[in-house]
XYZ file of C-alpha atoms in Angstrom:
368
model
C 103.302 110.402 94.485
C 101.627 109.727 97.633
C 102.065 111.960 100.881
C 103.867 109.214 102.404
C 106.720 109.633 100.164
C 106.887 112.842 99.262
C 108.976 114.608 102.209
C 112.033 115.847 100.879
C 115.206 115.182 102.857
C 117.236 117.917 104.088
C 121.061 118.417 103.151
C 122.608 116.450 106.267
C 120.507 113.431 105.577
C 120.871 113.637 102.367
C 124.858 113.224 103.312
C 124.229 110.719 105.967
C 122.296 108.881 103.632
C 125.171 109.229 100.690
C 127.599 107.882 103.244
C 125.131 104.762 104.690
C 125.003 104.402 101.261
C 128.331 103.786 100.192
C 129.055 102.182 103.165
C 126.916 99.785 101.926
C 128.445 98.964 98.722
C 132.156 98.682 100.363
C 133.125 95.035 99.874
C 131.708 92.239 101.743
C 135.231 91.360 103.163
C 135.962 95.089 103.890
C 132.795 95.302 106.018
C 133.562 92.265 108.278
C 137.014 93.956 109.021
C 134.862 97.064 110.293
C 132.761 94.988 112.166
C 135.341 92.850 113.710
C 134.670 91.746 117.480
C 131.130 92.024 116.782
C 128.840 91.021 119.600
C 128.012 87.369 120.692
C 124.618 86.843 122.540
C 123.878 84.112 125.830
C 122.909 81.815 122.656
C 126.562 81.878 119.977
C 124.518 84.171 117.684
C 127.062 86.729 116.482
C 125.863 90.404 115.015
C 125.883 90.933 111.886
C 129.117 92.625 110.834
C 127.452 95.702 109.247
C 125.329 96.228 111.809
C 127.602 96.459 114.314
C 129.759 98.946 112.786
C 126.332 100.898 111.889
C 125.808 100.296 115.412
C 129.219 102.187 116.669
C 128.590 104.820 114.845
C 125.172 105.413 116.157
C 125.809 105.001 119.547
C 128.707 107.492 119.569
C 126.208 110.219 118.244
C 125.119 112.312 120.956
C 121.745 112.765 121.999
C 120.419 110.111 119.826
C 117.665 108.583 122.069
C 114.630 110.242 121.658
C 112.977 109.522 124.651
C 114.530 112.232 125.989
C 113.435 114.741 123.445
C 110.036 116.674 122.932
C 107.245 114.286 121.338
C 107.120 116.336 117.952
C 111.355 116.348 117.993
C 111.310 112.315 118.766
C 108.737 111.208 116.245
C 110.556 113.731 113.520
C 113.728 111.594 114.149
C 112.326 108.434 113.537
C 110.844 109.633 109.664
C 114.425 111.082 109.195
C 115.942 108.001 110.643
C 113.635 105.663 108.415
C 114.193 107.912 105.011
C 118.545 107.719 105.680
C 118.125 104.070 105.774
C 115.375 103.092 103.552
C 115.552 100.933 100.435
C 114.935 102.245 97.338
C 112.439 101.763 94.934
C 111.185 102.455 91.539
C 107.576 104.243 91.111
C 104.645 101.893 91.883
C 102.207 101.324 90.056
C 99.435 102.575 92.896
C 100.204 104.623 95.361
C 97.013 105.844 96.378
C 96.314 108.045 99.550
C 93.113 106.974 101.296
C 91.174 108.138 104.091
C 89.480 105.275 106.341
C 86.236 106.191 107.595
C 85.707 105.238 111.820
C 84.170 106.376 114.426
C 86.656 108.535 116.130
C 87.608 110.304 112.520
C 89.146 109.691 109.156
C 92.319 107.372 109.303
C 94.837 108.583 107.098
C 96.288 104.894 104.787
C 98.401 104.500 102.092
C 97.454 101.439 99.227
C 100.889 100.117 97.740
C 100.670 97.991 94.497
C 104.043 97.469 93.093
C 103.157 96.475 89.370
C 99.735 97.226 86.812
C 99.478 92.850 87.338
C 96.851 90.998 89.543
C 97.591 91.272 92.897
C 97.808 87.775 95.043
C 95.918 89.203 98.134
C 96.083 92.438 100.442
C 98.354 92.809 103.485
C 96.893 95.112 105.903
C 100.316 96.887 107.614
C 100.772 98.481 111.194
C 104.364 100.483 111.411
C 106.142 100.272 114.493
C 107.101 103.326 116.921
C 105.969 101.812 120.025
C 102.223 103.510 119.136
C 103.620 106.824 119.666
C 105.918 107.370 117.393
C 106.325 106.436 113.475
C 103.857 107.061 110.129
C 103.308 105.792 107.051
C 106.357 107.916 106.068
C 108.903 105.618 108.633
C 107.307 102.571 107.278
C 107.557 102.899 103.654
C 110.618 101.275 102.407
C 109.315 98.081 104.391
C 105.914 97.713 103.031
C 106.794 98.457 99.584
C 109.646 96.165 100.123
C 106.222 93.574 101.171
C 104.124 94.631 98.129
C 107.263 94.287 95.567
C 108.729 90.807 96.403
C 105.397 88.836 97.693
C 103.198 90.768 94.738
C 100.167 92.038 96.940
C 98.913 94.908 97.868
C 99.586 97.006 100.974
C 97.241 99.034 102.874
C 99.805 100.904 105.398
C 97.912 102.508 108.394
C 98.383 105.877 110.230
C 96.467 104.559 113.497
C 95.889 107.084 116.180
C 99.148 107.657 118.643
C 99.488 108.099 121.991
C 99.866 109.878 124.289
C 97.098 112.060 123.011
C 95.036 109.059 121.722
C 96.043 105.989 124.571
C 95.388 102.485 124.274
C 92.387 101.244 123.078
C 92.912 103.916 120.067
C 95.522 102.111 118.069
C 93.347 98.988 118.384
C 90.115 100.485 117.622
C 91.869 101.683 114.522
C 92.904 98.683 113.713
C 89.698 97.020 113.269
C 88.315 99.954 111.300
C 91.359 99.172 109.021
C 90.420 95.577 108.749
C 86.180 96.246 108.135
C 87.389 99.024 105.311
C 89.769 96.685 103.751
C 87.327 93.774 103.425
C 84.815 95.937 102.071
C 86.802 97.568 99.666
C 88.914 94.992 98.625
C 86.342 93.820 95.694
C 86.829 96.883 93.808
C 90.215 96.695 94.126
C 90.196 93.198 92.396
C 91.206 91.605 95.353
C 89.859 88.222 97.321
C 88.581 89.280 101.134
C 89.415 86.262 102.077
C 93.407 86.635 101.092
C 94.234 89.321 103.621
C 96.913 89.528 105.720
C 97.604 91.243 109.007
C 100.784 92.306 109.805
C 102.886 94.910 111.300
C 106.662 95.677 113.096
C 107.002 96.034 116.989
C 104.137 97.993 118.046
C 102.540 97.837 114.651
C 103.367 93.051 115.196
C 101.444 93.519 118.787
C 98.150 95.654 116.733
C 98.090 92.547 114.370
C 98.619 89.832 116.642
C 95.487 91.932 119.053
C 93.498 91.793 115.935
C 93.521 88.227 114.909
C 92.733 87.623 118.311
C 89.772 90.193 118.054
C 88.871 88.703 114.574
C 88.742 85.090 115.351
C 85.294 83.373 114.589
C 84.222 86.437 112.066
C 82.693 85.651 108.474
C 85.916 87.074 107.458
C 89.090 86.433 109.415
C 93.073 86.574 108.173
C 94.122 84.185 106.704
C 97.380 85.050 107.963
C 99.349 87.261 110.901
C 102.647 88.357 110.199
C 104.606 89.724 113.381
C 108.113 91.395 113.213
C 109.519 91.559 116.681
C 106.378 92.082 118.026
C 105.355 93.194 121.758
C 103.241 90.662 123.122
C 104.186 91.449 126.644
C 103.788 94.656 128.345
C 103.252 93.024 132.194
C 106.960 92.239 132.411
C 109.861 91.993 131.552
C 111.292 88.482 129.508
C 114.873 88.067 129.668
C 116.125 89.901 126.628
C 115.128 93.216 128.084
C 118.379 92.139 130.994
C 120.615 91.252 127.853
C 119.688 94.199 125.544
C 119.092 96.404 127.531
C 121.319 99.112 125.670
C 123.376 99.491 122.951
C 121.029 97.225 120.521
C 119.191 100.276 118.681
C 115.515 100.346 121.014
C 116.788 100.229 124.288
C 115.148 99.172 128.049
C 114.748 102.713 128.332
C 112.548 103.002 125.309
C 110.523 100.854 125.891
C 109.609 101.940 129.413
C 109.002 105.525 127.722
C 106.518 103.934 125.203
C 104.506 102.063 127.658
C 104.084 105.411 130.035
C 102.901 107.154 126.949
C 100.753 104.423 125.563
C 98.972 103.132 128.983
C 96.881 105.825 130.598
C 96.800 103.016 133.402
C 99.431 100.649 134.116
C 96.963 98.355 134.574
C 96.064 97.886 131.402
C 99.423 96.024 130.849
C 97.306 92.404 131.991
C 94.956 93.286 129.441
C 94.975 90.636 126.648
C 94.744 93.563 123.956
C 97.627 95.275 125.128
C 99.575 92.107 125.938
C 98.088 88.930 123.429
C 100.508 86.792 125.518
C 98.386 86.850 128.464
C 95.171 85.998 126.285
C 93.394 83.010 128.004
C 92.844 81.280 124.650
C 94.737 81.360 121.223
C 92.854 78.838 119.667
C 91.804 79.298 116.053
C 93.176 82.253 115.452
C 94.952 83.024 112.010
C 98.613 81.358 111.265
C 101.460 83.204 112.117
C 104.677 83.813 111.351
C 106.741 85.320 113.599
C 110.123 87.094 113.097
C 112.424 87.692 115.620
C 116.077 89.162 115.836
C 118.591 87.508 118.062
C 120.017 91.184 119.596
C 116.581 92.543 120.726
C 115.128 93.499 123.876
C 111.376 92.151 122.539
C 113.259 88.666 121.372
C 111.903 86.329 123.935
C 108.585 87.893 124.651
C 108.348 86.976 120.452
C 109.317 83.283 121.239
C 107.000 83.131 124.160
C 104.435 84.165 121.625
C 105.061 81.651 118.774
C 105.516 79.013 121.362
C 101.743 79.807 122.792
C 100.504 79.516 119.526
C 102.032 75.904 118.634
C 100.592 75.113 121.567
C 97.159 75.848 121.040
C 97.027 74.385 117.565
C 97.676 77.376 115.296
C 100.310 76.402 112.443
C 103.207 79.142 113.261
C 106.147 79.553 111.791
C 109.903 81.091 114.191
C 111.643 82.792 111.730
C 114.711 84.011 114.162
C 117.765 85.573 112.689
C 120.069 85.525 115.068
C 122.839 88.363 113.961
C 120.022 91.134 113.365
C 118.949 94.094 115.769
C 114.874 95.489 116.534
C 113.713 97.234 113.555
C 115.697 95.235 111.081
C 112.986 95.559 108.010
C 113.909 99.373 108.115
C 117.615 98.741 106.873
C 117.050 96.393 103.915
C 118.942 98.644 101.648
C 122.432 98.597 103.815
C 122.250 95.433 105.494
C 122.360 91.755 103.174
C 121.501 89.741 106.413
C 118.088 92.040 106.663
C 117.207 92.126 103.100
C 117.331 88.146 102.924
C 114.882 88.221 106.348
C 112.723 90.295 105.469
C 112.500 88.588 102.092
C 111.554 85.197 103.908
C 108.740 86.918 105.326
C 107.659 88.116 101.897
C 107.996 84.319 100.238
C 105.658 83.385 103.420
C 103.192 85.674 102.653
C 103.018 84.462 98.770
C 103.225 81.005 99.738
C 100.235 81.342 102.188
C 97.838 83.280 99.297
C 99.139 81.053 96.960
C 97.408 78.306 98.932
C 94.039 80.004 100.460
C 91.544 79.256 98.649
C 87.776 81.460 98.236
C 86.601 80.831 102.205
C 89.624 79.088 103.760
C 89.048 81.463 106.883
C 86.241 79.511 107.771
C 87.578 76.124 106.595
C 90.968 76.450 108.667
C 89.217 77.753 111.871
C 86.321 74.968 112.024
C 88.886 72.126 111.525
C 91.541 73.961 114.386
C 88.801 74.481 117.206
């Protein structure tokens, strides 16, 4: 069993998860009646029903927001939050603890392969936690969720956090991730040229930074795959006004993250910290882009895809309007983010279905 799964759960979340978990399974009908007078957002997208009763229980729990807790006490929440709502899965067939070799130490990866079969391709995976918080223990029902339904493997990454390791850390990790992966993906049986970048929030803005940072290589992704990523750290789009609380990751949040993750607030204008603000998106990998329709980071995800169709890159929107930040964490209680995060999976198939040996270098020549 790798160490990303093997933390127990104590006896209240084993409870909390029990009762998550039969909420669940309570009729579809039964559910809509708890979530009655769900939200509506500025655009007539409703919340889905179960997660806005999840979401009045949560916000009636005191002292739930961990920016106001200790650094060890926050980023224990979010594992304990992650394991209470997680999917379940059987055993993989690999789950193999790995150690990434860079120059600023070992980086601590998990490689997910969900059946003995050939693999399509590799998805390289960046968790979310707004890089100071979250693991490859918080991330795991998602990325097996990945490695299960679009048959690849994973490679999940524990990139250096802040504030002990601020930006350029995560990023630096990042492209160690990326070298290791291409070189080892041979003896894994895998194509280099069918890998994937992708990642959730903090872990979507790491991936969409590295396709950037990879564009023109011998070996590029062949795609980028951004849950509700940050793409914007100079301002603040619209959303942030309309979800500002009361949504799960809060205005509040995010202002913690970015004092934790910027050693200077300048670095917000920087193109690696904020890919929106990149002078160029040309040629860089396809994306798809997946945003929810009740989250602070919505618009500056729009912005993103929209930058992208403009400079040529073939992107896909995937927005799903009645779903919350974070929404590939909850697969297992909520139908509306199974069936989204399974879209992403299908567009990560369909993409390695059709990339040929070399279509990196195909793709970028004829988009220049």
């Amino acid at each position: 069993m790798s160490q990303a799964t093997s933390r127990p759960l104590s006896l209240p979340l084993r409870l909390e998860r029990a009762a998550i978990r039969g909420f669940a399974r309570l009729p579809q009908a039964v559910i809509a009646r708890l979530g009655a007078g769900a939200p509506v957002n500025r655009d007539g997208e409703r919340l889905a029903p179960e997660v806005a009763a999840a979401l009045g229980v949560l916000n009636r729990i005191p002292g739930s927001d961990f920016s106001t807790k200790p650094l060890d006490v926050a980023r224990h929440q979010i594992e304990d939050e992650a394991l209470v709502f997680a999917d379940t899965f059987p055993p993989f067939a690999v789950e193999e603890d790995l150690l990434i070799p860079s120059p600023h130490g070992a980086i601590p990866a998990t490689r997910y392969r969900a059946t003995a079969g050939a693999s399509r391709g590799l998805v390289v995976y960046f968790h979310g936690g707004g890089w100071v918080l979250g693991s490859r223990v918080s991330t795991d029902s998602a990325v097996r969720f990945l490695a299960l339904h679009a048959g690849v493997d994973v490679l999940s990454v524990d990139y250096r956090l802040a504030p002990e390791h601020p930006f350029p850390a995560a990023i630096e990790d990042g492209l160690a991730a990326w070298e290791y992966a291409v070189a080892q993906a041979p003896a894994w049986g895998l194509d280099p040229s069918r890998i994937v970048v992708a990642g959730d929030s903090a872990g979507g803005n790491i991936s969409a930074v590295l396709a950037l940072e990879l564009r023109g290589r011998e070996v590029e992704p062949c795609l980028q795959v951004l849950f509700f990523p940050v793409t914007d750290l100079s301002t603040k789009h619209p959303s942030y006004e309309e979800f500002s609380d009361g949504y799960f990751l809060t205005e509040r949040q995010m202002d913690w993250y970015r004092e934790h993750y910027l050693a200077d607030p300048a670095h917000a204008l920087d193109p690696r910290v904020s890919p929106l603000l990149a002078d160029d998106l040309c040629g860089v990998a396809p994306a798809y882009i997946a945003v929810a329709g009740f989250d602070p980071l919505r618009d500056e995800g729009i912005a993103y895809a929209r930058r992208l169709e403009e400079a040529g890159v073939p992107t896909e929107l995937a927005r799903t309007g009645d779903l919350i930040h974070a929404f590939i964490n909850i697969t297992g209680v909520s139908p509306s983010a199974y069936e989204a995060t399974l879209r992403a999976a299908q567009a990560i198939k369909a993409r390695l279905l059709t990339t040929p040996s070399g279509y990196h270098n195909a793709f970028r020549q004829g988009t220049r």
